[in-house]
Amino acid sequence: MTGDGADGGHLRIRDATALDASSLAAFAAALFRDTYATSAAPADLESYIAQHFTAAAQTAEIAATDWRTLVAEVDGELVGYAQLWHGPAPACVHGGAGHPGPALEIKRFYVARRWQGRGIAPQLMATCLHTPARGTPIWLGVFAHNSRAIAFYSKCGFRVVGETTFLMGQDPQRDYIMLAPSALESRGSES
Ligand SMILES: CC(C)(COP(=O)(O)OP(=O)(O)OC[C@H]1O[C@@H](n2cnc3c(N)ncnc32)[C@H](O)[C@@H]1OP(=O)(O)O)[C@@H](O)C(=O)NCCC(=O)NCCS
């Protein structure tokens, strides 16, 4: 996707390649620290970063067929990214009954602080929601105290359908599970 970004800059949203792995890892680590510095213990934060935001880990996720990594750039500057993963999801994503089944999870969704509120996030989300979901719902987990992210996802039509625990290092945190509008529509048409 391409279009006008903030201040008339040129916004481009594209799938990441192996060449993006190092810069994405550094960008993602910095954004993760910025987002959770006041809500997580430094050791838990660094443990998560060391596991997930290395060039090697990002190279693997970018290459994996069950992952999709999107980067958002304004005039070539990395300003945001999103990562989706097709895999098992909690039962509430599937209507609450029966066993957990597969679904498309928006695992990470981040916009650099100085670009927040400037129209990047809605376009990045639109690209996420156009990802082929193989007939499964699209969902995400969000830290229950992350009110700005919850407001943004709600504005995009997501609704809370349950809760889960996210392990930040050794610290279990409460997350809301939110379902994408397309999944909510099909759920509504079934009832
Ligand atoms: C979550 C995120 C991607 C949303 O992008 P954004 O550019 O900030 O989104 P928007 O500005 O379009 O929408 C945010 C909404 O929250 C509102 N908001 C702003 N600050 C808020 C706050 N402290 N509490 C509640 N709502 C808030 C805004 O007013 C806006 O709603 P509006 O457009 O109706 O006014 C971005 O804030 C971000 O990257 N945050 C840090 C990383 C993060 O938390 N990622 C999500 C992990 S699950």
mmCIF file of C-alpha atoms and ligand atoms in Angstrom:
data_model
loop_
_atom_site.group_PDB
_atom_site.id
_atom_site.type_symbol
_atom_site.label_atom_id
_atom_site.label_comp_id
_atom_site.label_asym_id
_atom_site.label_seq_id
_atom_site.Cartn_x
_atom_site.Cartn_y
_atom_site.Cartn_z
ATOM 1 C CA MET A 1 0.000 0.000 0.000
ATOM 2 C CA THR A 2 1.241 3.506 -0.784
ATOM 3 C CA GLY A 3 -0.285 6.894 -0.068
ATOM 4 C CA ASP A 4 0.179 10.225 1.616
ATOM 5 C CA GLY A 5 1.614 9.978 5.104
ATOM 6 C CA ALA A 6 1.802 12.653 7.738
ATOM 7 C CA ASP A 7 2.897 16.134 6.630
ATOM 8 C CA GLY A 8 2.554 15.150 2.981
ATOM 9 C CA GLY A 9 5.317 12.519 3.241
ATOM 10 C CA HIS A 10 5.009 9.389 1.157
ATOM 11 C CA LEU A 11 3.722 6.454 3.212
ATOM 12 C CA ARG A 12 4.563 2.980 1.951
ATOM 13 C CA ILE A 13 3.426 -0.223 3.645
ATOM 14 C CA ARG A 14 5.107 -3.372 2.373
ATOM 15 C CA ASP A 15 6.037 -6.899 3.354
ATOM 16 C CA ALA A 16 9.411 -7.046 5.074
ATOM 17 C CA THR A 17 12.336 -8.910 3.501
ATOM 18 C CA ALA A 18 15.434 -10.484 5.041
ATOM 19 C CA LEU A 19 17.234 -7.188 4.402
ATOM 20 C CA ASP A 20 14.937 -5.502 6.971
ATOM 21 C CA ALA A 21 15.716 -7.922 9.822
ATOM 22 C CA SER A 22 18.468 -5.952 11.596
ATOM 23 C CA SER A 23 16.812 -2.550 11.392
ATOM 24 C CA LEU A 24 13.425 -3.992 12.325
ATOM 25 C CA ALA A 25 14.880 -5.780 15.369
ATOM 26 C CA ALA A 26 16.462 -2.539 16.649
ATOM 27 C CA PHE A 27 13.312 -0.522 15.894
ATOM 28 C CA ALA A 28 11.028 -3.096 17.545
ATOM 29 C CA ALA A 29 13.225 -3.323 20.651
ATOM 30 C CA ALA A 30 13.246 0.465 21.067
ATOM 31 C CA LEU A 31 9.473 0.700 20.615
ATOM 32 C CA PHE A 32 8.870 -2.168 23.028
ATOM 33 C CA ARG A 33 10.972 -0.419 25.718
ATOM 34 C CA ASP A 34 9.180 2.855 25.027
ATOM 35 C CA THR A 35 5.738 1.236 25.323
ATOM 36 C CA TYR A 36 6.230 -0.909 28.439
ATOM 37 C CA ALA A 37 8.959 0.914 30.421
ATOM 38 C CA THR A 38 6.464 2.054 33.050
ATOM 39 C CA SER A 39 4.449 -1.168 33.263
ATOM 40 C CA ALA A 40 7.074 -3.941 33.260
ATOM 41 C CA ALA A 41 10.183 -4.687 35.307
ATOM 42 C CA PRO A 42 13.390 -3.922 33.358
ATOM 43 C CA ALA A 43 14.575 -7.550 33.646
ATOM 44 C CA ASP A 44 11.294 -8.886 32.203
ATOM 45 C CA LEU A 45 11.385 -6.321 29.420
ATOM 46 C CA GLU A 46 14.981 -7.141 28.454
ATOM 47 C CA SER A 47 14.334 -10.871 28.646
ATOM 48 C CA TYR A 48 11.475 -10.555 26.138
ATOM 49 C CA ILE A 49 13.558 -8.293 23.872
ATOM 50 C CA ALA A 50 16.568 -10.638 23.949
ATOM 51 C CA GLN A 51 14.352 -13.508 22.885
ATOM 52 C CA HIS A 52 12.310 -11.821 20.151
ATOM 53 C CA PHE A 53 14.012 -8.683 18.859
ATOM 54 C CA THR A 54 17.332 -9.937 17.572
ATOM 55 C CA ALA A 55 18.270 -9.882 13.898
ATOM 56 C CA ALA A 56 18.229 -13.703 13.934
ATOM 57 C CA ALA A 57 14.746 -13.916 15.454
ATOM 58 C CA GLN A 58 13.407 -11.333 13.010
ATOM 59 C CA THR A 59 15.066 -13.071 10.048
ATOM 60 C CA ALA A 60 13.270 -16.279 11.061
ATOM 61 C CA GLU A 61 9.884 -14.598 11.536
ATOM 62 C CA ILE A 62 10.116 -12.671 8.265
ATOM 63 C CA ALA A 63 10.892 -15.925 6.408
ATOM 64 C CA ALA A 64 8.299 -18.136 8.132
ATOM 65 C CA THR A 65 5.264 -19.022 6.004
ATOM 66 C CA ASP A 66 2.871 -18.789 8.967
ATOM 67 C CA TRP A 67 4.057 -15.242 9.725
ATOM 68 C CA ARG A 68 3.555 -11.982 7.856
ATOM 69 C CA THR A 69 5.706 -8.981 8.713
ATOM 70 C CA LEU A 70 4.639 -5.555 7.444
ATOM 71 C CA VAL A 71 6.741 -2.414 7.653
ATOM 72 C CA ALA A 72 5.456 1.159 7.295
ATOM 73 C CA GLU A 73 7.860 3.757 5.930
ATOM 74 C CA VAL A 74 7.471 7.500 5.369
ATOM 75 C CA ASP A 75 9.915 8.715 2.733
ATOM 76 C CA GLY A 76 12.000 5.604 3.447
ATOM 77 C CA GLU A 77 12.051 6.058 7.249
ATOM 78 C CA LEU A 78 10.793 3.095 9.268
ATOM 79 C CA VAL A 79 7.829 4.456 11.278
ATOM 80 C CA GLY A 80 5.841 1.356 12.215
ATOM 81 C CA TYR A 81 5.455 -2.371 11.793
ATOM 82 C CA ALA A 82 2.959 -5.175 12.294
ATOM 83 C CA GLN A 83 3.393 -8.930 12.542
ATOM 84 C CA LEU A 84 0.671 -11.487 11.967
ATOM 85 C CA TRP A 85 0.790 -15.181 12.737
ATOM 86 C CA HIS A 86 -1.506 -17.974 11.662
ATOM 87 C CA GLY A 87 -1.819 -20.505 14.466
ATOM 88 C CA PRO A 88 -3.912 -21.817 17.365
ATOM 89 C CA ALA A 89 -6.179 -19.242 19.026
ATOM 90 C CA PRO A 90 -8.141 -19.217 22.288
ATOM 91 C CA ALA A 91 -11.645 -20.703 22.218
ATOM 92 C CA CYS A 92 -13.325 -17.285 22.674
ATOM 93 C CA VAL A 93 -11.988 -16.263 19.238
ATOM 94 C CA HIS A 94 -14.120 -19.054 17.828
ATOM 95 C CA GLY A 95 -17.257 -18.197 19.748
ATOM 96 C CA GLY A 96 -16.271 -19.629 23.111
ATOM 97 C CA ALA A 97 -17.311 -23.192 22.507
ATOM 98 C CA GLY A 98 -15.272 -26.294 21.810
ATOM 99 C CA HIS A 99 -11.536 -26.571 21.340
ATOM 100 C CA PRO A 100 -9.215 -23.759 20.294
ATOM 101 C CA GLY A 101 -8.809 -23.649 16.511
ATOM 102 C CA PRO A 102 -6.485 -21.784 14.155
ATOM 103 C CA ALA A 103 -6.887 -18.075 13.447
ATOM 104 C CA LEU A 104 -4.877 -15.099 12.213
ATOM 105 C CA GLU A 105 -3.405 -13.199 15.147
ATOM 106 C CA ILE A 106 -2.061 -9.653 14.909
ATOM 107 C CA LYS A 107 0.843 -10.421 17.224
ATOM 108 C CA ARG A 108 2.575 -7.054 17.163
ATOM 109 C CA PHE A 109 1.325 -3.647 16.046
ATOM 110 C CA TYR A 110 3.527 -0.626 16.705
ATOM 111 C CA VAL A 111 3.931 2.929 15.458
ATOM 112 C CA ALA A 112 6.882 5.077 16.582
ATOM 113 C CA ARG A 113 5.827 7.631 19.183
ATOM 114 C CA ARG A 114 6.389 10.720 17.050
ATOM 115 C CA TRP A 115 4.237 9.199 14.301
ATOM 116 C CA GLN A 116 1.310 8.256 16.520
ATOM 117 C CA GLY A 117 -1.944 10.099 15.900
ATOM 118 C CA ARG A 118 -0.810 10.980 12.361
ATOM 119 C CA GLY A 119 -2.733 8.455 10.284
ATOM 120 C CA ILE A 120 -0.104 5.713 9.999
ATOM 121 C CA ALA A 121 -1.832 3.203 12.297
ATOM 122 C CA PRO A 122 -5.197 3.133 10.450
ATOM 123 C CA GLN A 123 -3.468 2.411 7.128
ATOM 124 C CA LEU A 124 -1.251 -0.257 8.675
ATOM 125 C CA MET A 125 -4.336 -1.861 10.228
ATOM 126 C CA ALA A 126 -6.181 -1.763 6.885
ATOM 127 C CA THR A 127 -3.300 -3.728 5.343
ATOM 128 C CA CYS A 128 -3.380 -6.230 8.219
ATOM 129 C CA LEU A 129 -7.120 -6.750 7.758
ATOM 130 C CA HIS A 130 -6.615 -7.441 4.038
ATOM 131 C CA THR A 131 -4.244 -10.322 4.817
ATOM 132 C CA PRO A 132 -5.746 -13.600 3.586
ATOM 133 C CA ALA A 133 -6.925 -15.284 6.791
ATOM 134 C CA ARG A 134 -7.587 -18.735 5.242
ATOM 135 C CA GLY A 135 -11.228 -18.487 6.324
ATOM 136 C CA THR A 136 -10.334 -18.008 9.980
ATOM 137 C CA PRO A 137 -11.058 -15.060 12.290
ATOM 138 C CA ILE A 138 -8.554 -12.224 12.842
ATOM 139 C CA TRP A 139 -7.808 -11.378 16.466
ATOM 140 C CA LEU A 140 -5.269 -9.788 18.799
ATOM 141 C CA GLY A 141 -4.302 -9.590 22.460
ATOM 142 C CA VAL A 142 -3.722 -6.200 24.092
ATOM 143 C CA PHE A 143 -2.401 -5.327 27.566
ATOM 144 C CA ALA A 144 -5.463 -4.460 29.662
ATOM 145 C CA HIS A 145 -3.842 -1.170 30.801
ATOM 146 C CA ASN A 146 -2.876 -0.033 27.299
ATOM 147 C CA SER A 147 -5.808 2.354 26.948
ATOM 148 C CA ARG A 148 -4.548 4.098 23.806
ATOM 149 C CA ALA A 149 -4.153 0.811 21.908
ATOM 150 C CA ILE A 150 -7.568 -0.398 23.115
ATOM 151 C CA ALA A 151 -9.117 2.905 21.956
ATOM 152 C CA PHE A 152 -7.420 2.546 18.576
ATOM 153 C CA TYR A 153 -8.496 -1.078 18.054
ATOM 154 C CA SER A 154 -12.057 -0.199 19.139
ATOM 155 C CA LYS A 155 -12.062 2.652 16.610
ATOM 156 C CA CYS A 156 -11.086 0.047 13.978
ATOM 157 C CA GLY A 157 -14.127 -2.049 14.916
ATOM 158 C CA PHE A 158 -12.437 -4.634 17.148
ATOM 159 C CA ARG A 159 -14.389 -5.815 20.197
ATOM 160 C CA VAL A 160 -13.270 -7.526 23.417
ATOM 161 C CA VAL A 161 -14.368 -11.180 23.482
ATOM 162 C CA GLY A 162 -12.236 -12.532 26.319
ATOM 163 C CA GLU A 163 -9.026 -12.350 28.322
ATOM 164 C CA THR A 164 -5.712 -14.157 28.344
ATOM 165 C CA THR A 165 -2.343 -14.048 30.082
ATOM 166 C CA PHE A 166 0.715 -12.705 28.286
ATOM 167 C CA LEU A 167 4.078 -13.714 29.711
ATOM 168 C CA MET A 168 6.429 -10.712 29.765
ATOM 169 C CA GLY A 169 9.662 -12.409 30.843
ATOM 170 C CA GLN A 170 8.595 -13.999 34.121
ATOM 171 C CA ASP A 171 5.679 -11.597 34.654
ATOM 172 C CA PRO A 172 2.176 -12.788 33.684
ATOM 173 C CA GLN A 173 0.178 -9.775 32.407
ATOM 174 C CA ARG A 174 -3.563 -9.522 31.786
ATOM 175 C CA ASP A 175 -4.466 -9.056 28.125
ATOM 176 C CA TYR A 176 -7.834 -8.490 26.477
ATOM 177 C CA ILE A 177 -8.603 -10.609 23.444
ATOM 178 C CA MET A 178 -10.161 -8.516 20.676
ATOM 179 C CA LEU A 179 -11.844 -9.779 17.526
ATOM 180 C CA ALA A 180 -11.698 -8.036 14.138
ATOM 181 C CA PRO A 181 -14.855 -6.559 12.599
ATOM 182 C CA SER A 182 -15.054 -9.173 9.801
ATOM 183 C CA ALA A 183 -15.104 -11.999 12.364
ATOM 184 C CA LEU A 184 -17.743 -10.205 14.426
ATOM 185 C CA GLU A 185 -19.918 -9.752 11.332
ATOM 186 C CA SER A 186 -19.782 -13.443 10.416
ATOM 187 C CA ARG A 187 -20.445 -14.364 14.035
ATOM 188 C CA GLY A 188 -23.505 -12.083 13.977
ATOM 189 C CA SER A 189 -24.804 -13.663 10.776
ATOM 190 C CA GLU A 190 -24.549 -17.150 12.308
ATOM 191 C CA SER A 191 -26.723 -16.304 15.291
HETATM 192 C C1 LIG B 1 -1.560 1.574 19.413
HETATM 193 C C2 LIG B 1 -1.084 2.445 18.284
HETATM 194 C C3 LIG B 1 -0.567 1.595 17.142
HETATM 195 C C4 LIG B 1 -2.254 3.287 17.767
HETATM 196 O O1 LIG B 1 -1.762 4.193 16.811
HETATM 197 P P1 LIG B 1 -2.108 5.753 16.948
HETATM 198 O O2 LIG B 1 -1.509 6.458 15.823
HETATM 199 O O3 LIG B 1 -1.713 6.165 18.326
HETATM 200 O O4 LIG B 1 -3.690 5.666 16.824
HETATM 201 P P2 LIG B 1 -4.743 6.840 16.688
HETATM 202 O O5 LIG B 1 -4.157 8.140 17.163
HETATM 203 O O6 LIG B 1 -5.299 6.793 15.299
HETATM 204 O O7 LIG B 1 -5.884 6.349 17.675
HETATM 205 C C5 LIG B 1 -5.661 6.298 19.052
HETATM 206 C C6 LIG B 1 -6.920 6.735 19.763
HETATM 207 O O8 LIG B 1 -6.694 6.680 21.171
HETATM 208 C C7 LIG B 1 -6.989 7.947 21.744
HETATM 209 N N1 LIG B 1 -6.046 8.166 22.807
HETATM 210 C C8 LIG B 1 -4.921 8.872 22.789
HETATM 211 N N2 LIG B 1 -4.300 8.769 23.976
HETATM 212 C C9 LIG B 1 -5.085 8.008 24.746
HETATM 213 C C10 LIG B 1 -4.997 7.546 26.083
HETATM 214 N N3 LIG B 1 -3.964 7.882 26.862
HETATM 215 N N4 LIG B 1 -5.985 6.769 26.556
HETATM 216 C C11 LIG B 1 -7.026 6.430 25.782
HETATM 217 N N5 LIG B 1 -7.161 6.815 24.507
HETATM 218 C C12 LIG B 1 -6.196 7.608 24.000
HETATM 219 C C13 LIG B 1 -6.786 8.938 20.642
HETATM 220 O O9 LIG B 1 -7.512 10.084 20.910
HETATM 221 C C14 LIG B 1 -7.275 8.183 19.429
HETATM 222 O O10 LIG B 1 -8.672 8.216 19.253
HETATM 223 P P3 LIG B 1 -9.354 9.348 18.321
HETATM 224 O O11 LIG B 1 -8.784 9.205 16.938
HETATM 225 O O12 LIG B 1 -10.815 8.982 18.364
HETATM 226 O O13 LIG B 1 -9.039 10.624 18.930
HETATM 227 C C15 LIG B 1 0.046 3.411 18.746
HETATM 228 O O14 LIG B 1 -0.446 4.293 19.744
HETATM 229 C C16 LIG B 1 1.261 2.664 19.271
HETATM 230 O O15 LIG B 1 2.061 2.185 18.494
HETATM 231 N N6 LIG B 1 1.381 2.598 20.599
HETATM 232 C C17 LIG B 1 2.559 1.996 21.205
HETATM 233 C C18 LIG B 1 2.647 0.519 20.896
HETATM 234 C C19 LIG B 1 1.418 -0.245 21.300
HETATM 235 O O16 LIG B 1 0.858 -0.032 22.369
HETATM 236 N N7 LIG B 1 1.034 -1.173 20.428
HETATM 237 C C20 LIG B 1 -0.083 -2.045 20.666
HETATM 238 C C21 LIG B 1 0.383 -3.329 21.278
HETATM 239 S S1 LIG B 1 -0.983 -4.454 21.425
#
